[in-house]
Structures are given as C-alpha cells and as structure tokens.
Amino acid sequence: MKSVICACISIAISLGISACLGLEFDSYLWGTLRFSVIESLLTAFICVILGFFLSLAIFRQFSSYAKIITAVLTVSTLIPSIFIVIMIINNFGRSGVLTRYLHIPFNNYVYGLPGILYALVFMNLIFMIKTSLNILFNIPDENWKLAQQLDLKAIHLFNIFYKNILKESVKRSSFFIFLMCFSAFTIILALGGSPKNSTLQVVVYEYIYDDFNMKKALAISILQAGIIMALIFLIPQKSNMILDNKGSNFNTNHKYDSKFISSKIMDYSVFIVVIFIFILPVCISILRDLMNINSWSILISPQFISALIHSLITSFFATLISVILGFAILLNIQHHKHMDKIINISTMLFYIIPSFALAVILFEILSPFISIDTTPFILVSLINGIISTSVFIYIVYPGFQQSNNIYGNLSRNLNISWSVRLVKIHMFYINKPLRFAISIIFCWTMGDMNIIALFGNGENTTLAYLAYELMSKYQTDKAELVGLFIFMLSLFIVLIVNYQRGQAK
Amino acid sequence: MKIQLIKHINNKTLSALAVVLFASTSLAHGKKPDVSPLVVYAPSSYTSSYGPSKLLTKLFYKQYHAKIKWIGLDGSTTIITRLKLEGKKSKADAVVEMADPIIQTLNQNSYLKTIDPKTFPAIAIHKKAYDSKHYIPIETGQLAFVYNNKKIKNPPKSIADLANSKYKVILEDPRFSGTGISFLYWVDSIYKKKTTQILQQLMKHTITQKTWDDSYNMFLKGESDFVLSYATSPAYHILEEHNNNYSATMFTHGNLETNYYAGILKTSKHPQLATNFIKMLLSKEGQEIISRKNYALPVIKEKISIDKSLLKYKNTQLSVTPAYIRTNKKRLQRLWLNLK
C-alpha cells in the first residue's frame, strides 16, 4: 500500500512539474506515452521468456562457451543502434536477403511494432541471459549432487531450481530492460515507420532538435523519470544487478540434467529458434559486408585511419576521466547512508535522459570554463567521460562496498591513506568489475554519435561518425563495413580487458 | 608513444615547412595574408572529403588570400543548436547551407548580421522567396520524388495520384528534417483544405525516416518505390555511377522550390572577410563548385556551365513565402502528428 501511494505521488509530482513547465497533454503526447509503455512491456516480456530459456540451454548444453557467448552479446549492446537497423533491413527489408530467398513477406512487418520489438529484443536479450547465467552458474555443486542422489526428474528440477531462478532473474533484469526500451530512440525512429509509433524519448529529441526548447525537453524527461520512479516503488528491486558485474565461477562440472531427453529437446529447440531468428541474420550481414570487396578500400583510407586514431584517443581519455571521477566520488561518499539509492537514480538518469540532452546541459554548466571551438576532442572526451561516470560507479560500487564492509573500519583505525586503500584493499574486490566497466565505457564512447555530432569540428571525426558521413554520401556498404569494424574492435577490447588467466573460456 | 612523438616531430617539421612556403608565396605575390582564418559552420556534407569545402577553400585563398576553418556539424539543425549553445561567445563568422524551414524559424535578428544584397552578385531567385536582409541564397533546387525508371514506367502525375496509388513511399520525418517539413508546405500550398485527406491517404503506404540521408539510403536498399528527395538527385547517379535508372517526378502542379542560404553571424570578428566569403560562394567559380559537388542548381543571374543532368528534371516552380513558412510550421507539424 505504501509503495502504491509513493508511486502515485511520484507520477502526480512529475505531471505537475511537467504541466508547470508548459507541457501540453494532447492526444499525440498520450499516444507516445501509451506506445512507450506497450513496446517496453512487450520487449521486457519477450526478453525474459526467451532469455531465460536460452540461458538454460547455454548452461546445460554449451556451458564451456558461456563466457564467449556473453561477451559477443554484450558488444551488440555497445555498437550504434543504426547498424542493428541496417542489419534488419538487409535481411528482412523489401529487398532483404531472407525476404527474397525465403519468399516470405517479412517487409510487411519490419516497420511498426513488430520491427521495433525484434530490434529491441535483439539488443536487450543479453541482460536477461547474463543475469540468469550468473545465478545458474552460482548454484552450489552440492545441490546438483543432491538432485542426482534423489534422482530428480526434469519437472522436479524446474519446480525446485529453475522456477526460482526465473523469478530471481525477472526481478533483477526485467525492470532494466523496460528502462532501456522506454528510452529507445534511434530504433523507434528508423523502424517506427510513422509518428504513431513514437516514444517519449522521441518527443524529447523533437523539442531539442526542432525548437531548442530545453524547458519542454526537461518537462518530458521529468515525466519519464516520474514513471520510472513509480515503477521502482511498485516493483520490488533487487540489488545492483543491472549490468551484472559480479561475474561467476562458471562452474561447468555438473551435467546432471543436460542429458535428459526432455532437456535436450527443449534446449536445442530454443537454439534453433534463436539461430534462425537472430544469429543467421547477423551472420548473413557479416558475410555480406566481408564479401563486398569494393568496400574494403575504406579500411585503408586516410579518413579511416585518422578516425580510428581519434576514436581510440577520445575513448581512452573519456574512460580515464570517468575512472578518475568515479573513484573520486566513491572514495568521498562511500559512507553515505543512501548510497545505493543515489547510484541507482543517477544510473537511471543516465539511461533515460538522451546523451544529446545531457551533453547540452553539461556544456551549459561547463561553458564558463571551457570553449567549444578550441579543442573539440577534449570537449567530446570530457562530456563522454562525465556522462559515463555514473555507469562506472554503478558497476564498481558493489565490490567497493563489499571491501569497505570488511576492511573499512580497520583501514580507518590504521589511518591508511586513500591511495594505499584503493590499491592494496579495494582492488582485490573490484578488479573484475573495474575491467568490465573500463571495457564497456571505452566501447560505448567509441560508438557515440550524438556528442561528436554536436561538439565535433568535422576534421577530427571518429569511426562512428565516419560511418554516418559515409551513409549520407550514398556509401552504405562502406558504412556497414566501418560498423562491422567497430563491432569487432569492441569485441576484441571486451575480451582482452576482461581476460584473466585460467578463464580463457 | 614513439609513434606519437614521431608524428609530433613530423607535424612540427611540416608546419615549419608550410609556414616557410606560405610566407614565400605571399611575398612573391606581394600581398600580406590575413593570419586568422574565417570560421564557417557547415553541414558535414560540405566538409567531408566528398563535399565542396576543399575546393571552396582553395578558391577563397585564390580570390582573397585568406584561409577558411570549416567546422562540420551533422546538419543545419545541429548548427542552430550549436549557435544557441555558444550564444555571444561563438567564434564562428558565417554559416552556410541553411534550409528554408530552418532559417525562417530562426530569430535572425539575434544571430545574423544585416547584409546589403547589392554587395553581392545579382541573384536569379525571386525576391519573394527569401525576403530578408540577414541571409542570401547560395544554391537552389526543387523537391521531387525519386524512383527507379526501370521498375516504374508511368509515374504518378501529382501528389494526389501518388497518395491514391499503392506505391511504397519513404518520407523524411517533418519533426527532424527540413525536407520533411518542406513536403508539408508543398502539399498544403496545393491542396489547402484537402491537405489532411491527402496526407492520410499517403501515410497508408508510407514509412518515415529521421533524415534525408536515412530515407535515401533506405530507398537505395529497395525499401520503397518512391522517396522524397530533390529533382537533381538523379544527377548524382548519372555523374558518379553512370546509372540512368533513377528519375525524378515532374508533377503537373509543379515542384516546390527549396533554397539554401548563407549568413554572417553577429559575433563575427571578420565581417569584411565573411562578406568576401559569400561573394566567393556567389562568384561564377564558387557556384560551379557548389553545383558540381552538392548536385544543386546555381542561384546567380550570370550564366555558368553546369552539367545538363542537373537540369533534366527541372519542372514548373512553386514557392512559398518566408512568412508562410514561419506561421504554418507548427500547424502543419501538429496536423501530421495527429493523422489517423
């Protein structure tokens, strides 16, 4: 009851503030609000069901490859959405490979809700898979031995183990998936097909792009935040597991139920469905890009080399800035009473406020100290770095908190300096999440198109922006190859940075 | 690190060489160059390696012995956003390639300097289309639907015909694209009270994309039969790809004129140089470069040589006044958003 009242209050407050800021609640706004909720709910639902059964299949049949599968899927969330759209069109569009060869009119469904759902599920499935796999791999071996001794059947295993894991995974990841879809923008505009299929995020962009009306853009963002806050109150939240960074033992010893006929049928059926729906189109797209020999020249062109160097430098500095800022914040406010909530809300804001809007707000704050045209690459790095700090804190905080709980008082009593504390004590607990945070922030800033578009100078362009420029010059094939390169480079970075001896798989 | 150091040394050596060469060239010409370059904001289509910026920079140096620093942003909307962000601190001197709906809805008094049209070469475009003392047209064109003439032999004769047909169409989103909102002006100027009906019919077989780039790419991928573009778009395929498969619709009611403008910013520290820059854009050579690289039509009265393919689909011209653009933008956007 208390949570329902809190949810109602947060919606009422956000509606009130939005109305005060001059937001008109016309049929268009209500329509976008309705569509935002529907597409987010449906995506979260599909991701939860499909993600759970897929992670179960990976866990039972391909547990040795779990790490590499999750790494590949993580990277798919870091590359610019426009490349996902291109992949969908290349396969399911009117002249798409699958539409032509299978003679199925997929193109009738690409634009509108089905196309949007496909793209969003493709991009967000990983969150459910990672969460479920982490829980599955952390089931103690004793439990499996006991199940084997009791000769439990598949149905019993589901009732005893898997049902609870499903519930736990839903609690941990469904809200985050909802949040990601609620703030979707590029996918909605590219695959929406008409203004009827717009989300609140599209309206935020509309106000910034069309009128530079920051007041109304802020009003919509407040409305979004109000709805999200209401959901936080209504849905019981489970610890900081959004980006699931704890890792797992990936204990692959048990094989108890993997040999059940029923498990095999179910697991391989899920695999076949996923292969046909998601993996085949990706493979076709990659092959198509690689076979287009004429486009290869772009990879040795001076523009590409220059864009690659600028991307690496910009991403390096952005990551460095977010690491420094993140540690500075963590070390200074680690004892704050409501640290968990502060981190949750700041990360939530990172996801619901468009990076373009955040960059504009941040620039307004920084404008007395920094000039826009002197060093665009420093500005791009700085803004990307500041924006991704909340993600850094979000990922690193649980490990940081754990080490603080164990050694906090002791190190304070021994008067150990913050630098020694960080290197000698915290690092042991945050090593893994720190690597994860660094790799995803690096890749995320490498794929940024919004901030570079606003603060860049056209000379020091990045890889993502180069791809955008190529597209605007009718050279989609070359743009796709640059997109593929970003994907491969991101995958390489994620695997290398997160690689630890003895965990090659 | 080593690479960076080598690059740094190389850069320094190259810079020193460039300074020596530049100084000797200037002395040879007996003219003192203006050291600080003119800062110009332009869409990235201008500044990318495929755009006209490099040739225009050379021409400007040849004509006025001054340099240009191009700042390429991803479109005219982003240019406006950047100008609004910078306010009085902006170091830009001039802006180019501002589309009609963008420049007309900008508070020109706050951002653009008053210019005297007599300073520049005579413009061929009708004065009614750009009645302002703050900006001047640098290129023009017509809106048109582009289609594959090998697949479609009898294209629709009007927007109403297209709306009543079953052809798949791609339009730019009027919330984010100048081309998209210009289409609404086009329909409204012809069909007036029937605008909603025509648009409703058209939207039944139409998909929208955020920008012209996205729309045209989707069209080239075969996602539609028609795409809203420009009458000069087929010229790109003819000149660059030697491909005659694309044509532009020439509707019986005429095609809407679209102009792109340049202006001098109030914050400009080199107003005279900025004026010279616009003179250069409107010179015969400048217009030839813009025409060739941007696949657009020239705006000056002086006759210049342009490729015939650019004029292949030139149709009866329709135009709307700046006042009409300003007063009807929001109304038409709302109408479009609320289509059933």
XYZ file of N, CA, C and O in Angstrom, chain B residues 162-258:
388
model
N -0.109 10.069 -56.332
C 0.816 9.238 -55.553
C 0.124 8.741 -54.273
O 0.249 7.567 -53.897
N -0.645 9.647 -53.644
C -1.347 9.275 -52.406
C -2.375 8.177 -52.675
O -2.557 7.269 -51.861
N -3.025 8.251 -53.833
C -4.060 7.257 -54.154
C -3.506 5.971 -54.769
O -4.260 5.043 -55.036
N -2.207 5.954 -55.026
C -1.612 4.750 -55.617
C -1.267 3.743 -54.523
O -1.507 4.005 -53.331
N -0.682 2.614 -54.935
C -0.282 1.624 -53.937
C 1.231 1.569 -53.791
O 1.780 0.664 -53.166
N 1.899 2.532 -54.409
C 3.369 2.534 -54.344
C 3.849 2.775 -52.912
O 3.275 3.595 -52.191
N 4.924 2.071 -52.547
C 5.551 2.308 -51.238
C 6.362 3.604 -51.324
O 7.116 3.804 -52.287
N 6.202 4.440 -50.312
C 6.871 5.748 -50.327
C 7.673 5.927 -49.036
O 7.261 5.450 -47.979
N 8.820 6.596 -49.146
C 9.557 6.979 -47.926
C 9.583 8.503 -47.851
O 9.928 9.180 -48.819
N 9.189 9.007 -46.671
C 9.214 10.452 -46.428
C 10.155 10.744 -45.273
O 10.305 9.914 -44.372
N 10.733 11.938 -45.264
C 11.531 12.363 -44.127
C 10.584 12.860 -43.031
O 9.534 13.433 -43.335
N 10.964 12.615 -41.785
C 10.112 13.000 -40.665
C 10.098 14.528 -40.505
O 11.147 15.131 -40.279
N 8.917 15.160 -40.618
C 8.871 16.624 -40.539
C 9.304 17.188 -39.177
O 9.516 18.389 -39.052
N 9.419 16.327 -38.181
C 9.891 16.823 -36.877
C 11.396 17.038 -36.884
O 11.929 17.810 -36.104
N 12.102 16.302 -37.724
C 13.566 16.329 -37.669
C 14.235 16.753 -38.977
O 15.436 16.943 -38.999
N 13.465 16.836 -40.017
C 14.090 17.091 -41.318
C 13.481 18.295 -42.033
O 12.255 18.433 -42.110
N 14.344 19.140 -42.562
C 13.894 20.286 -43.348
C 13.162 19.839 -44.602
O 12.162 20.434 -45.001
N 13.641 18.746 -45.195
C 12.992 18.222 -46.408
C 11.584 17.740 -46.059
O 10.640 17.959 -46.824
N 11.454 17.104 -44.900
C 10.156 16.582 -44.458
C 9.129 17.688 -44.266
O 8.005 17.605 -44.770
N 9.523 18.747 -43.572
C 8.558 19.838 -43.323
C 8.270 20.575 -44.637
O 7.137 21.014 -44.875
N 9.281 20.664 -45.520
C 9.055 21.326 -46.821
C 7.985 20.583 -47.621
O 7.203 21.198 -48.343
N 7.947 19.259 -47.475
C 6.930 18.475 -48.179
C 5.530 18.885 -47.708
O 4.598 19.010 -48.509
N 5.402 19.112 -46.396
C 4.089 19.532 -45.883
C 3.696 20.895 -46.448
O 2.531 21.130 -46.775
N 4.679 21.804 -46.602
C 4.387 23.105 -47.224
C 3.913 22.898 -48.665
O 2.997 23.560 -49.134
N 4.569 21.965 -49.322
C 4.255 21.680 -50.730
C 2.800 21.198 -50.860
O 2.017 21.740 -51.640
N 2.441 20.224 -50.037
C 1.075 19.672 -50.107
C 0.061 20.752 -49.738
O -0.950 20.940 -50.423
N 0.365 21.476 -48.676
C -0.575 22.487 -48.175
C -0.778 23.606 -49.193
O -1.888 24.116 -49.354
N 0.330 23.980 -49.874
C 0.199 25.081 -50.830
C -0.641 24.676 -52.046
O -1.227 25.528 -52.696
N -0.729 23.393 -52.316
C -1.529 22.942 -53.470
C -2.954 22.571 -53.048
O -3.934 23.011 -53.640
N -3.045 21.754 -52.020
C -4.358 21.153 -51.693
C -5.142 21.879 -50.602
O -6.296 21.554 -50.360
N -4.520 22.794 -49.935
C -5.145 23.619 -48.888
C -6.042 22.807 -47.934
O -5.507 22.076 -47.110
N -7.389 22.922 -48.084
C -8.279 22.250 -47.130
C -8.236 20.724 -47.246
O -8.676 20.007 -46.346
N -7.757 20.235 -48.380
C -7.711 18.785 -48.585
C -6.385 18.180 -48.090
O -6.143 16.978 -48.270
N -5.534 19.004 -47.506
C -4.203 18.539 -47.089
C -4.277 17.315 -46.176
O -3.592 16.310 -46.413
N -5.137 17.387 -45.171
C -5.238 16.269 -44.211
C -5.635 14.987 -44.935
O -5.039 13.935 -44.705
N -6.632 15.109 -45.808
C -7.133 13.931 -46.547
C -6.022 13.307 -47.395
O -5.831 12.093 -47.381
N -5.286 14.166 -48.115
C -4.204 13.675 -48.991
C -3.123 12.982 -48.143
O -2.668 11.882 -48.473
N -2.745 13.643 -47.047
C -1.678 13.073 -46.212
C -2.114 11.755 -45.581
O -1.336 10.811 -45.484
N -3.374 11.718 -45.159
C -3.890 10.489 -44.535
C -3.828 9.319 -45.522
O -3.430 8.209 -45.169
N -4.215 9.612 -46.759
C -4.195 8.596 -47.807
C -2.758 8.152 -48.093
O -2.473 6.964 -48.210
N -1.860 9.137 -48.162
C -0.454 8.851 -48.472
C 0.207 8.024 -47.363
O 0.969 7.094 -47.636
N -0.121 8.345 -46.117
C 0.536 7.672 -44.981
C 0.168 6.188 -44.879
O 0.848 5.440 -44.195
N -0.888 5.773 -45.599
C -1.283 4.362 -45.554
C -0.218 3.464 -46.175
O -0.131 2.291 -45.870
N 0.557 4.036 -47.128
C 1.603 3.218 -47.763
C 2.961 3.923 -47.697
O 3.785 3.808 -48.596
N 3.130 4.678 -46.615
C 4.370 5.441 -46.466
C 5.064 5.116 -45.150
O 4.395 4.901 -44.136
N 6.387 5.082 -45.197
C 7.132 4.992 -43.934
C 7.990 6.249 -43.816
O 8.382 6.835 -44.830
N 8.256 6.636 -42.583
C 9.062 7.846 -42.392
C 10.426 7.488 -41.827
O 10.569 6.512 -41.098
N 11.385 8.298 -42.174
C 12.733 8.156 -41.629
C 13.165 9.505 -41.079
O 12.631 10.535 -41.477
N 14.165 9.473 -40.184
C 14.530 10.705 -39.481
C 15.051 11.800 -40.417
O 14.627 12.936 -40.344
N 15.982 11.458 -41.279
C 16.595 12.491 -42.111
C 16.566 12.099 -43.587
O 16.223 10.979 -43.934
N 17.011 13.048 -44.426
C 17.093 12.755 -45.856
C 18.083 11.610 -46.098
O 17.813 10.724 -46.923
N 19.213 11.624 -45.375
C 20.232 10.578 -45.558
C 19.630 9.198 -45.319
O 19.811 8.276 -46.120
N 18.936 9.058 -44.184
C 18.338 7.763 -43.833
C 17.326 7.342 -44.904
O 17.291 6.193 -45.331
N 16.510 8.300 -45.324
C 15.451 7.990 -46.296
C 16.040 7.529 -47.613
O 15.626 6.511 -48.178
N 17.022 8.280 -48.093
C 17.576 7.950 -49.412
C 18.314 6.618 -49.381
O 18.251 5.839 -50.333
N 19.005 6.358 -48.265
C 19.696 5.068 -48.132
C 18.713 3.909 -48.138
O 18.957 2.867 -48.742
N 17.596 4.073 -47.448
C 16.561 3.040 -47.409
C 15.995 2.816 -48.818
O 15.742 1.689 -49.219
N 15.797 3.906 -49.530
C 15.285 3.809 -50.900
C 16.266 3.029 -51.782
O 15.874 2.120 -52.526
N 17.551 3.359 -51.650
C 18.563 2.665 -52.464
C 18.656 1.188 -52.098
O 19.060 0.362 -52.904
N 18.282 0.868 -50.862
C 18.280 -0.539 -50.449
C 17.023 -1.264 -50.945
O 16.821 -2.429 -50.630
N 16.149 -0.531 -51.610
C 14.960 -1.143 -52.202
C 13.764 -1.197 -51.273
O 12.834 -1.978 -51.491
N 13.774 -0.322 -50.237
C 12.676 -0.349 -49.272
C 11.416 0.356 -49.760
O 10.384 0.272 -49.108
N 11.525 1.104 -50.847
C 10.319 1.776 -51.343
C 10.412 1.985 -52.848
O 11.470 1.798 -53.453
N 9.273 2.404 -53.445
C 9.265 2.721 -54.867
C 9.616 4.190 -55.094
O 10.213 4.542 -56.102
N 9.207 5.032 -54.143
C 9.466 6.471 -54.263
C 10.095 6.988 -52.969
O 9.779 6.496 -51.882
N 10.955 7.989 -53.114
C 11.497 8.653 -51.919
C 11.447 10.152 -52.153
O 11.688 10.628 -53.267
N 11.125 10.875 -51.080
C 11.108 12.332 -51.205
C 12.550 12.813 -51.228
O 13.306 12.574 -50.282
N 12.906 13.473 -52.329
C 14.285 13.956 -52.447
C 14.266 15.232 -53.299
O 13.334 16.025 -53.171
N 15.255 15.343 -54.175
C 15.356 16.553 -54.991
C 15.366 16.201 -56.481
O 15.774 15.101 -56.865
N 14.959 17.168 -57.277
C 14.924 16.926 -58.733
C 16.328 16.698 -59.297
O 16.478 16.131 -60.383
N 17.341 17.135 -58.553
C 18.718 16.951 -59.025
C 19.335 15.640 -58.531
O 20.461 15.310 -58.917
N 18.630 14.893 -57.669
C 19.203 13.634 -57.140
C 19.604 12.643 -58.235
O 20.669 12.025 -58.134
N 18.780 12.460 -59.306
C 19.204 11.502 -60.346
C 20.556 11.879 -60.955
O 21.271 11.013 -61.451
N 20.888 13.182 -60.922
C 22.171 13.623 -61.498
C 23.344 12.951 -60.789
O 24.358 12.657 -61.427
N 23.206 12.713 -59.499
C 24.281 12.036 -58.763
C 24.553 10.669 -59.393
O 25.697 10.304 -59.651
N 23.482 9.936 -59.624
C 23.634 8.580 -60.165
C 24.201 8.623 -61.598
O 24.975 7.760 -61.979
N 23.800 9.646 -62.336
C 24.302 9.756 -63.721
C 25.788 10.115 -63.711
O 26.598 9.484 -64.375
N 26.134 11.134 -62.914
C 27.516 11.625 -62.943
C 28.507 10.714 -62.216
O 29.619 10.521 -62.680
N 28.104 10.175 -61.086
C 29.050 9.388 -60.279
C 29.028 7.904 -60.625
O 30.041 7.236 -60.501
N 27.855 7.404 -60.992
C 27.743 5.952 -61.207
C 27.444 5.582 -62.657
O 27.326 4.397 -62.970
N 27.275 6.585 -63.491
C 26.866 6.385 -64.889
C 25.618 5.499 -64.945
O 25.502 4.578 -65.740
N 24.713 5.784 -64.046
C 23.496 4.993 -63.893
C 22.285 5.873 -64.233
O 22.023 6.866 -63.553
N 21.581 5.501 -65.286
C 20.430 6.311 -65.712
C 19.105 5.757 -65.203
O 18.046 6.132 -65.696
N 19.165 4.858 -64.240
C 17.943 4.180 -63.783
C 17.039 5.026 -62.877
O 15.949 4.608 -62.549
N 17.547 6.139 -62.430
C 16.734 6.935 -61.494
C 16.200 8.209 -62.156
O 16.919 8.883 -62.884
N 14.936 8.476 -61.859
C 14.298 9.690 -62.375
C 13.603 10.410 -61.238
O 13.387 9.831 -60.167
N 13.247 11.663 -61.510
C 12.507 12.443 -60.509
C 11.134 12.794 -61.072
O 11.008 13.037 -62.278
N 10.123 12.795 -60.210
C 8.759 13.085 -60.677
C 8.641 14.555 -61.092
O 9.214 15.437 -60.447
N 7.922 14.787 -62.156
C 7.650 16.172 -62.581
C 6.133 16.334 -62.543
O 5.449 16.081 -63.534
N 5.618 16.698 -61.392
C 4.160 16.771 -61.211
C 3.544 17.914 -62.017
O 4.161 18.967 -62.185
N 2.302 17.688 -62.437
C 1.628 18.712 -63.254
C 1.401 20.004 -62.469
O 1.346 21.087 -63.049
N 1.264 19.884 -61.137
C 1.033 21.094 -60.342
C 2.327 21.816 -59.999
O 2.334 22.822 -59.302
N 3.455 21.303 -60.454
C 4.745 21.951 -60.196
C 5.437 21.382 -58.967
O 4.821 20.679 -58.163
N 6.730 21.652 -58.885
C 7.527 21.156 -57.755
C 7.969 22.331 -56.886
O 8.255 23.414 -57.403
N 8.047 22.066 -55.588
C 8.361 23.159 -54.655
C 9.837 23.538 -54.717
O 10.718 22.682 -54.697
N 10.054 24.839 -54.762
C 11.416 25.367 -54.772
C 12.017 25.251 -53.368
O 11.342 25.516 -52.374
N 13.262 24.797 -53.297
C 13.938 24.771 -51.990
C 15.267 25.502 -52.137
O 16.055 25.196 -53.034
